[in-house]
Coordinates of C-alpha atoms in Angstrom, one line a residue:
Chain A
X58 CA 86.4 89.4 46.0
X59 CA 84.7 87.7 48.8
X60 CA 81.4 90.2 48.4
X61 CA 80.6 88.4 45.1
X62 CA 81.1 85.0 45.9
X63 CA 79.1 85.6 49.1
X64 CA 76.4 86.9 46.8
X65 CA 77.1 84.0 44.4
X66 CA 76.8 81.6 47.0
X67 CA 73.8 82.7 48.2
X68 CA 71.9 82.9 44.6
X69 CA 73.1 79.5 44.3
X70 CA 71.1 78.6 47.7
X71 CA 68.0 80.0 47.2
X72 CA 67.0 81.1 43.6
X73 CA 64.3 83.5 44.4
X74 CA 66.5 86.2 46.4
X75 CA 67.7 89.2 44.7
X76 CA 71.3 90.1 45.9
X77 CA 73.8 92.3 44.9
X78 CA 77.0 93.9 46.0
X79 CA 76.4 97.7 47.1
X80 CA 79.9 98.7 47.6
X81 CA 82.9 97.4 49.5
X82 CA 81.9 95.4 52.5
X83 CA 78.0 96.2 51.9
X84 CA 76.1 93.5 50.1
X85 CA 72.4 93.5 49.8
X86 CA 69.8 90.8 49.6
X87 CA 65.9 91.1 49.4
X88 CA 63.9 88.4 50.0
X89 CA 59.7 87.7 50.2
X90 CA 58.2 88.5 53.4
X91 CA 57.4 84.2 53.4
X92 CA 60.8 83.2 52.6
X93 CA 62.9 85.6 55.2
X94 CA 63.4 83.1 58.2
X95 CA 64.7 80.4 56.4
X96 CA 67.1 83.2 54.8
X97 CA 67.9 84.5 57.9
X98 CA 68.6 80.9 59.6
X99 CA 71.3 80.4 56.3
X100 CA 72.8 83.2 56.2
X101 CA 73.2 82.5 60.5
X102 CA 74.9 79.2 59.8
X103 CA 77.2 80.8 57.5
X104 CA 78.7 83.1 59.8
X105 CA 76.1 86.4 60.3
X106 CA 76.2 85.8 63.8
X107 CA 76.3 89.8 64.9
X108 CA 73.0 91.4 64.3
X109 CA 73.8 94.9 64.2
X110 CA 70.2 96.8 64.2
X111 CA 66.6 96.2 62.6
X112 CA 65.2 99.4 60.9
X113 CA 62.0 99.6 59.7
X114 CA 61.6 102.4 57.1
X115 CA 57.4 103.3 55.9
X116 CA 56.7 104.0 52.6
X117 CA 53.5 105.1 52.6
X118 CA 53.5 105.9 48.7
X119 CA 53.7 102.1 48.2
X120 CA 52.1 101.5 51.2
X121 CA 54.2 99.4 52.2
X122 CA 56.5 99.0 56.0
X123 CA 60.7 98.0 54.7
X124 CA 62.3 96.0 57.4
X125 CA 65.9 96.1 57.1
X126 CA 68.5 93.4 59.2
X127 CA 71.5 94.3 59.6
X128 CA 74.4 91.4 59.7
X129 CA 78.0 91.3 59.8
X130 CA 80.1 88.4 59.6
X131 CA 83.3 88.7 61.7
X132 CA 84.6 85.8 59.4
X133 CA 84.3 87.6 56.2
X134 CA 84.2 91.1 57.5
X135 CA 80.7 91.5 55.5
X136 CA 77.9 93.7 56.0
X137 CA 75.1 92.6 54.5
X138 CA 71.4 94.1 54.4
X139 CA 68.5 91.7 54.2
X140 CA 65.5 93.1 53.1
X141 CA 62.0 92.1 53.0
X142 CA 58.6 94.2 52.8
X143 CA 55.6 94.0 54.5
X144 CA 52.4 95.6 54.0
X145 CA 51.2 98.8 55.7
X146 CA 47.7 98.2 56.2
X147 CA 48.4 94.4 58.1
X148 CA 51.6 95.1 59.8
X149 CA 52.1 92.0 61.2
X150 CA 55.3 89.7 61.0
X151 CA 57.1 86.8 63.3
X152 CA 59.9 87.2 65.4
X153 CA 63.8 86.2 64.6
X154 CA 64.3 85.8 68.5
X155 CA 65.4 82.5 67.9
X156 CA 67.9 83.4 65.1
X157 CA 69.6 86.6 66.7
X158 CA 68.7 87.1 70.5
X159 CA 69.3 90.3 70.7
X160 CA 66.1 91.0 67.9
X161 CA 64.1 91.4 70.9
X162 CA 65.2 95.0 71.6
X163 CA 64.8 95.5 68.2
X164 CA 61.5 94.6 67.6
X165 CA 59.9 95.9 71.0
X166 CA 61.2 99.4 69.2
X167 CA 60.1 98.8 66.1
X168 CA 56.7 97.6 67.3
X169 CA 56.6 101.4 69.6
X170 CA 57.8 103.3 67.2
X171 CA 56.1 101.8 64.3
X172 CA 53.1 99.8 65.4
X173 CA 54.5 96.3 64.0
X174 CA 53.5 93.6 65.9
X175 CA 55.9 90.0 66.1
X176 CA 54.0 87.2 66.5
X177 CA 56.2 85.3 68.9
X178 CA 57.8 87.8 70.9
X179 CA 57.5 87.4 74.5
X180 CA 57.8 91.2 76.2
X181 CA 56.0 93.7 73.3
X182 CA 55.4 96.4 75.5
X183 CA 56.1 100.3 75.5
X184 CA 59.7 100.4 76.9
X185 CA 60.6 104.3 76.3
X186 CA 57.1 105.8 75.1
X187 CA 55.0 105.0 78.1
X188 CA 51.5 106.0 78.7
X189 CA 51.6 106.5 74.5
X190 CA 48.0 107.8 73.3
X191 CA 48.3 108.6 69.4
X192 CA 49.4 106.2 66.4
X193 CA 53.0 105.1 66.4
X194 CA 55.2 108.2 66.3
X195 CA 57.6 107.6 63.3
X196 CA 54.6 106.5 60.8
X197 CA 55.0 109.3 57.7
X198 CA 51.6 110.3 58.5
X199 CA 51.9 111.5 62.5
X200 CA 53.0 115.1 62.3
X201 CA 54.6 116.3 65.4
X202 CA 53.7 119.9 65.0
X203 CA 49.8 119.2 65.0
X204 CA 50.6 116.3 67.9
X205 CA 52.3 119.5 69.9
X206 CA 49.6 121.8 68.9
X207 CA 46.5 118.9 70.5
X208 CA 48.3 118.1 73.3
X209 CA 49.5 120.8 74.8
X210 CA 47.6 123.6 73.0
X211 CA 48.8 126.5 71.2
X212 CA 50.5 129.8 72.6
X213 CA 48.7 133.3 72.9
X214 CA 51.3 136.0 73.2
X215 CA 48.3 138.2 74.1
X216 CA 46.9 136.5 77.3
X217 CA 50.5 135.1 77.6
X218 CA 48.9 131.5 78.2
X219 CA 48.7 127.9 76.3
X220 CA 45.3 127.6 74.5
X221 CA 43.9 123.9 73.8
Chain S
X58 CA 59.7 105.4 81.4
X59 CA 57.0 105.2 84.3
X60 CA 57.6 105.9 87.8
X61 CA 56.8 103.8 90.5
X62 CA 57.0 103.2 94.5
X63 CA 58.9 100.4 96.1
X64 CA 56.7 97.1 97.0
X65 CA 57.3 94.4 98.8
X66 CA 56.5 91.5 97.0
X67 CA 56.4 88.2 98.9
X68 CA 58.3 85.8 101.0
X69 CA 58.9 85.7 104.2
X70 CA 61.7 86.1 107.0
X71 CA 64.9 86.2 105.6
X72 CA 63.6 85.1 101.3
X73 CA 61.3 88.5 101.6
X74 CA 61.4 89.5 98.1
X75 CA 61.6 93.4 97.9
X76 CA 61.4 95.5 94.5
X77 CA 63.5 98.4 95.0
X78 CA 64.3 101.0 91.9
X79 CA 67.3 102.7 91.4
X80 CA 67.1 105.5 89.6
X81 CA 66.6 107.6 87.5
X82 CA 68.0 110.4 89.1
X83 CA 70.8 108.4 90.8
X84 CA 74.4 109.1 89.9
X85 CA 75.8 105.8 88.5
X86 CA 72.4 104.8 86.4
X87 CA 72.8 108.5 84.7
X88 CA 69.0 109.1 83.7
X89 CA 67.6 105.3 83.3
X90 CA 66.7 103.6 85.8
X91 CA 66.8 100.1 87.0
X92 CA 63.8 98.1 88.5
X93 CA 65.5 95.4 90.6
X94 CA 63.5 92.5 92.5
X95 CA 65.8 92.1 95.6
X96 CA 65.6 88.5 98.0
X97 CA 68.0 90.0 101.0
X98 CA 70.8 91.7 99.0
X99 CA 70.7 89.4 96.1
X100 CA 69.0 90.4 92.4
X101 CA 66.7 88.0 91.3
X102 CA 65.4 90.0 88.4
X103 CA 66.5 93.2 86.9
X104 CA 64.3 95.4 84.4
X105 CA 66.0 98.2 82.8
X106 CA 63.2 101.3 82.8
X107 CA 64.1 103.6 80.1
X108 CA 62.7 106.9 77.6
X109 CA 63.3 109.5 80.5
X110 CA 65.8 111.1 77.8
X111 CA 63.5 110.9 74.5
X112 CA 64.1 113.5 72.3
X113 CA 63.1 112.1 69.1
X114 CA 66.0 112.1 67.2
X115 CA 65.0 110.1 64.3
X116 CA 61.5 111.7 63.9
X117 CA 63.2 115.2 64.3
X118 CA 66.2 114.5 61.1
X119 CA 63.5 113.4 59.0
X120 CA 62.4 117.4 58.9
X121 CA 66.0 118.8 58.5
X122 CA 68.3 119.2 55.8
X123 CA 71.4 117.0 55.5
X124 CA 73.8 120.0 57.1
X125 CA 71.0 120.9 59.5
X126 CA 70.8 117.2 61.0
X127 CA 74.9 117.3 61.8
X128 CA 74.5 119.7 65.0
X129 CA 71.4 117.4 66.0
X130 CA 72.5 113.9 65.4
X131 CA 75.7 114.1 67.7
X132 CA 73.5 115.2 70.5
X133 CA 72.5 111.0 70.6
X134 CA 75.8 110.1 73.4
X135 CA 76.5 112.8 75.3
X136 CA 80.1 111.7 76.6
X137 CA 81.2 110.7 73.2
X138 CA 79.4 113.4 70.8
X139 CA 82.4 113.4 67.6
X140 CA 82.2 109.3 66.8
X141 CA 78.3 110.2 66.5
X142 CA 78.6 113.0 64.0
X143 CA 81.5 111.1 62.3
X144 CA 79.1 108.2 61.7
X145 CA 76.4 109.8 60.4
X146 CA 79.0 112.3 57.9
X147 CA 80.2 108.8 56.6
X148 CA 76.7 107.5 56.0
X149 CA 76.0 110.7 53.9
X150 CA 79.6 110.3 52.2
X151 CA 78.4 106.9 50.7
X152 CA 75.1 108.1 50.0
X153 CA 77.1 111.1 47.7
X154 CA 79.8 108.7 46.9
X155 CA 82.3 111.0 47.9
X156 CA 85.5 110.2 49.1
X157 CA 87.6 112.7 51.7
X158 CA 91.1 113.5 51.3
X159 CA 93.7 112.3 53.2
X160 CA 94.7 114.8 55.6
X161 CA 90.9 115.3 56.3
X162 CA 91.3 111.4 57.5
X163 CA 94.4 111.8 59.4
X164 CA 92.9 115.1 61.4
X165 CA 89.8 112.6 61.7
X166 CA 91.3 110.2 63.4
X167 CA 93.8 112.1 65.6
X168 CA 90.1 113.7 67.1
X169 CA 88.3 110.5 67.2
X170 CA 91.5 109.2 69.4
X171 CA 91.2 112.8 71.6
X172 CA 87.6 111.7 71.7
X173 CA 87.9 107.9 72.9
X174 CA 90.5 109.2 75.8
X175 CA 88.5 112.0 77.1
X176 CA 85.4 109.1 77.2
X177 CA 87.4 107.0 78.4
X178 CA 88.7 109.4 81.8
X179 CA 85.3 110.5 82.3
X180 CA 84.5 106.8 82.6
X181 CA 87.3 106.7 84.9
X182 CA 86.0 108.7 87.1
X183 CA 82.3 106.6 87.3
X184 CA 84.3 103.7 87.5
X185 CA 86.0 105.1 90.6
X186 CA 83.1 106.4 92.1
X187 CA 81.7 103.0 91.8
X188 CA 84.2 101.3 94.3
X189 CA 84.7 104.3 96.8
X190 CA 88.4 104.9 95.5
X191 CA 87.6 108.7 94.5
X192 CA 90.7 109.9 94.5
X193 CA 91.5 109.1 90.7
X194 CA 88.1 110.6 89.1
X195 CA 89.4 113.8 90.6
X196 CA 92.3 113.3 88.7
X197 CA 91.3 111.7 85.2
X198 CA 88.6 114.7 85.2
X199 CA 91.3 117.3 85.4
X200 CA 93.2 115.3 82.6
X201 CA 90.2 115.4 80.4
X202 CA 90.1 118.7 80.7
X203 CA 93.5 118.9 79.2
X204 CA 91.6 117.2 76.0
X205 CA 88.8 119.3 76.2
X206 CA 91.0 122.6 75.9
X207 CA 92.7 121.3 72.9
X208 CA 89.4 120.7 71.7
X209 CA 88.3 124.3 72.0
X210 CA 91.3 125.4 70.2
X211 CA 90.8 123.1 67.0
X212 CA 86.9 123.4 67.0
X213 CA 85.8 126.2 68.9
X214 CA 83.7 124.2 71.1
X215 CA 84.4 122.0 73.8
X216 CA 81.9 119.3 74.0
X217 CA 79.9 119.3 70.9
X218 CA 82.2 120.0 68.4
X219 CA 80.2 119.8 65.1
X220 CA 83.6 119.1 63.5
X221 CA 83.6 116.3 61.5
X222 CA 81.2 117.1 58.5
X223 CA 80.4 115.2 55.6
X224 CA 83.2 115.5 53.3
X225 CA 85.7 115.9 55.4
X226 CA 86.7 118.3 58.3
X227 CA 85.7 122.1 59.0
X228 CA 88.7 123.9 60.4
X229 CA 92.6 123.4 59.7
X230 CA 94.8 122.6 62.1
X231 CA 95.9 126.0 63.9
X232 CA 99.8 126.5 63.9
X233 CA 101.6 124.9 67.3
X234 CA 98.4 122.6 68.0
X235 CA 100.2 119.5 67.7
X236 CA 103.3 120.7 69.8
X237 CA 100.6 121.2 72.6
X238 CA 98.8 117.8 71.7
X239 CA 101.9 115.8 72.0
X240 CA 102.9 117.7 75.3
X241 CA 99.4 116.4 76.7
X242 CA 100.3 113.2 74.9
X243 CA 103.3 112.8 77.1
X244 CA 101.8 114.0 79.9
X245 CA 99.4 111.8 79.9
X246 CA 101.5 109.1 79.7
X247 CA 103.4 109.7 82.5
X248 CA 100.0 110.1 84.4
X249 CA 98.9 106.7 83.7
X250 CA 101.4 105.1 85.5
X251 CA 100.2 107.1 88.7
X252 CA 96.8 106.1 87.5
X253 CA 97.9 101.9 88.0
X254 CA 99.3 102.4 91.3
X255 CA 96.2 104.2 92.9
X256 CA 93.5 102.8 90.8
X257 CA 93.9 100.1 88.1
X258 CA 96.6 97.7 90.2
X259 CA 94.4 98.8 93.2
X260 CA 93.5 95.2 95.8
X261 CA 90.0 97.3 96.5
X262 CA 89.1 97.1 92.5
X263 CA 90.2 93.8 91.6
X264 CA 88.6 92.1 94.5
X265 CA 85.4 93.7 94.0
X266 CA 85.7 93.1 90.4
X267 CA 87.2 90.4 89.2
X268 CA 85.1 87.6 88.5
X269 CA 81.7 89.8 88.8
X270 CA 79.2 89.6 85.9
X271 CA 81.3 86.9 83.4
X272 CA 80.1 86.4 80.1
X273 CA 81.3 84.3 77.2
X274 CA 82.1 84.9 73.5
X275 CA 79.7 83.1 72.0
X276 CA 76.9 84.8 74.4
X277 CA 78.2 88.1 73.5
X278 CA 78.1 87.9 69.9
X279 CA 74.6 86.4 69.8
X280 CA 73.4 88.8 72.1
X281 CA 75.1 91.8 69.7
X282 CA 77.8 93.1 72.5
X283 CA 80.7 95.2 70.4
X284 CA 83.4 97.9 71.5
X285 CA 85.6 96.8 74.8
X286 CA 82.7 94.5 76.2
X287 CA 83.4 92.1 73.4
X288 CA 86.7 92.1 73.7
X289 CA 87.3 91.5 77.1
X290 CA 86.1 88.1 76.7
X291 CA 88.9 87.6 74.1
X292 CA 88.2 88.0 70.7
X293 CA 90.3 91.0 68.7
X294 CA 86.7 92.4 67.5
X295 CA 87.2 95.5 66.7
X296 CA 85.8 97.7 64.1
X297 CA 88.6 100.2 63.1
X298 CA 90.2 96.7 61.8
X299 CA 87.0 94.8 60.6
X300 CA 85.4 98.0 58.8
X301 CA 88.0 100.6 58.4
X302 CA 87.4 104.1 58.3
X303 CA 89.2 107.4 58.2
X304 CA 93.0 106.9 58.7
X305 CA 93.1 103.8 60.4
X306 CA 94.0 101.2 57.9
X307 CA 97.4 103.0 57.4
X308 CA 98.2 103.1 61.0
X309 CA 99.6 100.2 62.7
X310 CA 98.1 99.9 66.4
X311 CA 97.0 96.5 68.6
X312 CA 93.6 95.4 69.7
X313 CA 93.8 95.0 73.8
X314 CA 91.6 92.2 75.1
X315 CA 90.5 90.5 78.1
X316 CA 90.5 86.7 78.8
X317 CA 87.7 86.1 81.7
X318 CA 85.1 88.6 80.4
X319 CA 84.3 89.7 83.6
X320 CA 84.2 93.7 85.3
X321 CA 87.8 93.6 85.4
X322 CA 88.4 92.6 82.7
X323 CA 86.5 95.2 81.2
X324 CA 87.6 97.8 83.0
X325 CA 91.9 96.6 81.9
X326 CA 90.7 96.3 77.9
X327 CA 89.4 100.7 78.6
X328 CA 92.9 101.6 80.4
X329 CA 94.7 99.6 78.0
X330 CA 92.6 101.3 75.1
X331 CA 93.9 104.7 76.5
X332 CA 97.0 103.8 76.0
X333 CA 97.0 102.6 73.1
X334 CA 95.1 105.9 71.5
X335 CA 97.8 107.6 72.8
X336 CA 100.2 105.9 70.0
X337 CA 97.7 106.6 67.4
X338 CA 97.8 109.8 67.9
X339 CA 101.7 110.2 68.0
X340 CA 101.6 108.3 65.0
X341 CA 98.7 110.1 62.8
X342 CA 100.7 113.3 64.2
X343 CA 104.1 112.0 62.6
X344 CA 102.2 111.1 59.2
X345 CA 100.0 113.8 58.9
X346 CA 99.9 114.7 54.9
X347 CA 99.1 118.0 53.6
X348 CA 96.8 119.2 51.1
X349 CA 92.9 119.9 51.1
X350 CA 90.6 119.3 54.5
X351 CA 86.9 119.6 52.4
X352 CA 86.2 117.2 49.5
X353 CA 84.0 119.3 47.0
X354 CA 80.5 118.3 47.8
X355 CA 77.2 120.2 46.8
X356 CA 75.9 123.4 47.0
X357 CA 74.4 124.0 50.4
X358 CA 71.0 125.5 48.6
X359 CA 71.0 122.6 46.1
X360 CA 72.3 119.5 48.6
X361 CA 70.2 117.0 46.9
X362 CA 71.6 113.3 48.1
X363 CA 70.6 110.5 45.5
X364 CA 68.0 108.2 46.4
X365 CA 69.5 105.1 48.5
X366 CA 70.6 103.6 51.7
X367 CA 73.7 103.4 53.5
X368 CA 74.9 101.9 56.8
X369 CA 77.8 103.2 58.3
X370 CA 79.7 102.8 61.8
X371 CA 82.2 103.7 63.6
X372 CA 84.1 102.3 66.9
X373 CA 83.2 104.2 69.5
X374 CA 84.2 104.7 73.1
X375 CA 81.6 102.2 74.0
X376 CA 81.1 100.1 70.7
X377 CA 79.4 99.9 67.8
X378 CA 78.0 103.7 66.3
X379 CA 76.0 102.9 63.4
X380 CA 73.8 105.2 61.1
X381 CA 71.5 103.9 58.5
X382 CA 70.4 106.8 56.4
X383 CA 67.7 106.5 53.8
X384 CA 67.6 109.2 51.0
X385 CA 64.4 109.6 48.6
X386 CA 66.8 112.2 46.3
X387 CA 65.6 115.2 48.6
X388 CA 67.5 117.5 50.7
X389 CA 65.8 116.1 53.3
X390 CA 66.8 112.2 54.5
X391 CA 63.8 109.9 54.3
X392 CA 64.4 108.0 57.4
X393 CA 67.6 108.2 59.9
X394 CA 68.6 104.9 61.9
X395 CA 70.5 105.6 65.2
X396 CA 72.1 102.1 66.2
X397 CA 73.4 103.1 69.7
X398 CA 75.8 100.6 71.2
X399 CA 74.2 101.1 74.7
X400 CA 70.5 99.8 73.3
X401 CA 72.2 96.4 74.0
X402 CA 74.5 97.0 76.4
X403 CA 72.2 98.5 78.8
X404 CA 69.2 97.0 78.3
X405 CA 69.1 92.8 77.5
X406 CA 73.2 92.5 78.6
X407 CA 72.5 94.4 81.7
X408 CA 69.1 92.5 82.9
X409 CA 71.1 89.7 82.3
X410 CA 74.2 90.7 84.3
X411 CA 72.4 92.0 86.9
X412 CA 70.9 88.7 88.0
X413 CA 72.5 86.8 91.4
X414 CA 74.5 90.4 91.9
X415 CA 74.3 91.8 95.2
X416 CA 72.9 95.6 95.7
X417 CA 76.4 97.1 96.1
X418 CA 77.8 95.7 93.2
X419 CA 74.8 96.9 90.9
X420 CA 77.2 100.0 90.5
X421 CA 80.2 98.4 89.8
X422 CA 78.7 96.4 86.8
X423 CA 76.8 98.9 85.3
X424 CA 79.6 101.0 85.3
X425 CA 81.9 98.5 83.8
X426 CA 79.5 98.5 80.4
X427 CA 80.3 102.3 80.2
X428 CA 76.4 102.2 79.4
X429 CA 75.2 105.9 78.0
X430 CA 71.7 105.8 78.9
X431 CA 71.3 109.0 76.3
X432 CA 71.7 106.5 73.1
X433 CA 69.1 103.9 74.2
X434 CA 66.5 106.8 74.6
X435 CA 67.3 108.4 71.5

């Protein structure tokens, strides 16, 4: 099965990754916030030339910010999942611009929508949230109800009115 | 999203640099809009100006169930609403390691095919609206509608079906459906013929196509194009082959591609597509097995997913539709990942397109990336 000798090739590589196969097609492999690029430069020459999407998931209950990349090899017909963690109160991490090109969308979004900054990326700047004034929206901790409730007050079937 | 007046910007006599913005109310840019610096009719710089269609998917799924986020999450592309739903139902499927049955996959992909066409003509008609030559978008709007009435009989809905659920499909096939489908079938290939000689094979399209906005492979793929904008420059890419899903592996269908990767090619790899769907469809009509539409999944009350992540995607009319879907073992996902196709296509592709294009071509190109403005806002 070419998932497990990816995932044996890469163990092989770099000792300190943990990867396994998910299900067909889907392999997974977490790596240290430290030793992510040079993954991600490997696992580039190899043939995970598509980056698909970056999602960032918060887990405030570890407080901790998941980044997830997204590859697929057209080669192997793999998708695999790299992983890393970074820490919620200093959410700061470097840019793969120069691995994947298109991580630039990616990370402007993730940087809106999540406060992340990339050290390294050229253009961070609000691209569909302009003229943004609370913390980043999809935090666990913004609650859109309140946000509502602040910004454009609450309604008074009475005086039939908004109320701030 | 900000809006902003026209300036000029410097130079003088004939290099006066202008920065003119098209959009976002504008009919080819649909909703986005496009900040272009202009030195006489040339583009030196494009900026894509996006976010005046935020609705927050993402931050709204995280507060609704796994059922209740199906009628929201296909909202994402509004031209090409059932490969949306079908991507996120197959992210859930691997989170509850379920696995539909087989009709359920056939009647999948004979709608995902009625889906790709209908996207397809109603990109036809942009596309023709682009060079002037309206006469066809008249016409591939009154075929679509042909789609969109079979549609209506299947689902009971004729643009957002909320159809394909996770675990398989929500309605039977009513009795006589697929007489009528393969009648439109028929009809439609006869149509497409008329479509080459007014449109496709048209001297007005080719010249004002071919040639504009090349890119290569290797470009493409670092850049993260999919869907027909990948394969007009050549390569086979195509993710109902690479990654198969519903019935496709057991249908036997060819990949059309391109060989310049420039508009027209683009726009021959879409009208070759439509053809091709067509013979999916016969075929998925001709094999379609019988048996159950629903594999069992949980109780509606008790639809607790186990905790995990899953990435799934689909090809859709416009490329790669991917959902990653985080579960913390609630009824509620933890985080939802829309990965639209357009949030490359129209954003880093298109500011890089755009550049040594004159104005009256800006059209022509944006319309050849079938961008759906809708799925970079999100």
């Amino acid at each position: 099965m070419i998932e497990e000798e990816l995932v044996r090739k890469i163990v092989e590589v770099f000792s300190y990754v943990e990867a396994k196969v998910k299900r067909v097609r889907r392999v997974e492999v977490k790596v240290s916030r430290e030793k992510l690029p040079e993954v991600a430069k490997y696992l580039r020459s190899i043939g995970f030339k598509h980056l698909s999407a970056i999602s960032c998931v918060d887990r405030p209950q570890h407080g901790i910010f998941e980044l997830v990349y997204h590859l697929w090899s057209y080669e192997n017909r793999v998708h695999l999942m790299l992983k890393t963690t970074i820490p919620r109160n200093k959410p700061k991490y470097v840019t793969m611009i120069n691995v994947w090109p298109n991580a630039f969308v990616y990370e402007r979004d993730i940087w809106e929508f999540f406060g992340i900054e990339f050290e390294g990326h050229p253009d961070l700047r609000h691209f569909i949230l302009d003229y943004w004034d609370d913390i980043p929206p999809l935090r666990k901790d913004f609650n859109h109800l309140e946000y509502i409730k602040r910004k454009y007050g609450v309604y008074d079937p009475e005086k039939e009115y908004y109320l701030r | 999203m900000s809006i902003q007046e026209m300036r000029r910007i410097g130079g003088e006599g004939s290099r006066e640099t202008f920065e003119l913005i098209i959009g976002p109310v504008h009919m080819e840019t649909e909703n986005f809009s496009i900040i272009v610096t202009v030195e006489g009719d040339t583009v030196v710089e494009a900026k894509v100006n996006a976010g005046f269609l935020h609705r927050a998917f993402e931050k709204l799924a995280e507060n609704r169930t796994y059922i209740q986020n199906v009628p929201l999450l296909l909202r994402v592309c509004v031209p090409d609403p059932d490969h949306a739903e079908t991507a996120y139902s197959m992210a859930v499927e691997q989170l509850l390691d379920i696995e539909i049955p087989d009709r359920a996959k056939y009647i999948r992909t004979i709608v995902l095919e009625m889906a790709r066409i209908s996207a397809h003509l109603f990109w036809t008609f942009g596309m023709s609206a682009a060079v002037g030559l309206y006469t066809v978008g008249q016409w591939s709007v009154a075929d679509r509608e042909r789609f969109i009435e079979l549609f209506e009989e299947l689902t009971g809905a004729r643009i957002y079906h909320i159809y394909n659920f996770p675990g398989g499909v929500r309605y039977d096939i009513p009795m006589g459906w697929t007489d009528k489908l393969m009648k439109v079938v028929n009809h439609m290939e006869k149509r497409l013929k008329e479509y080459d000689k007014v449109f496709f094979e048209n001297d007005i399209l080719i010249t004002r196509s071919r040639g504009l906005a090349k890119i290569s492979t290797e470009e493409a793929i670092s850049l993260g194009v999919t869907g027909p904008n990948l394969r007009a420059t050549g390569v086979p890419y195509d993710f109902r082959k690479l990654d198969p899903y519903a019935a496709y592996p057991y249908i036997d269908f060819e990949i059309p591609t391109g060989k310049y990767g420039d508009a027209y090619d683009r726009i021959m790899v879409r009208r070759r597509e439509i053809e091709i769907s067509l013979n999916i469809i016969k075929q998925a009509i001709k094999e379609l097995p019988s048996g159950p539409i629903m594999a069992p999944i949980p109780h509606p009350l008790y639809y607790n997913v186990p905790p995990g992540d899953a990435y799934a995607r689909v090809e859709s009319s416009k490329g790669e539709f991917g959902f990653y879907v985080v579960s913390d073992g609630s009824d509620r996902p933890w985080r939802v990942h829309i990965r639209g196709p357009s949030f490359i296509h129209g954003v880093q592709l298109l500011e890089k397109l755009l550049k040594n294009v004159r104005i009256a071509d800006i059209p022509v190109v944006l319309k050849s990336l079938d961008n759906c403005p809708p799925d970079i806002d999100r």
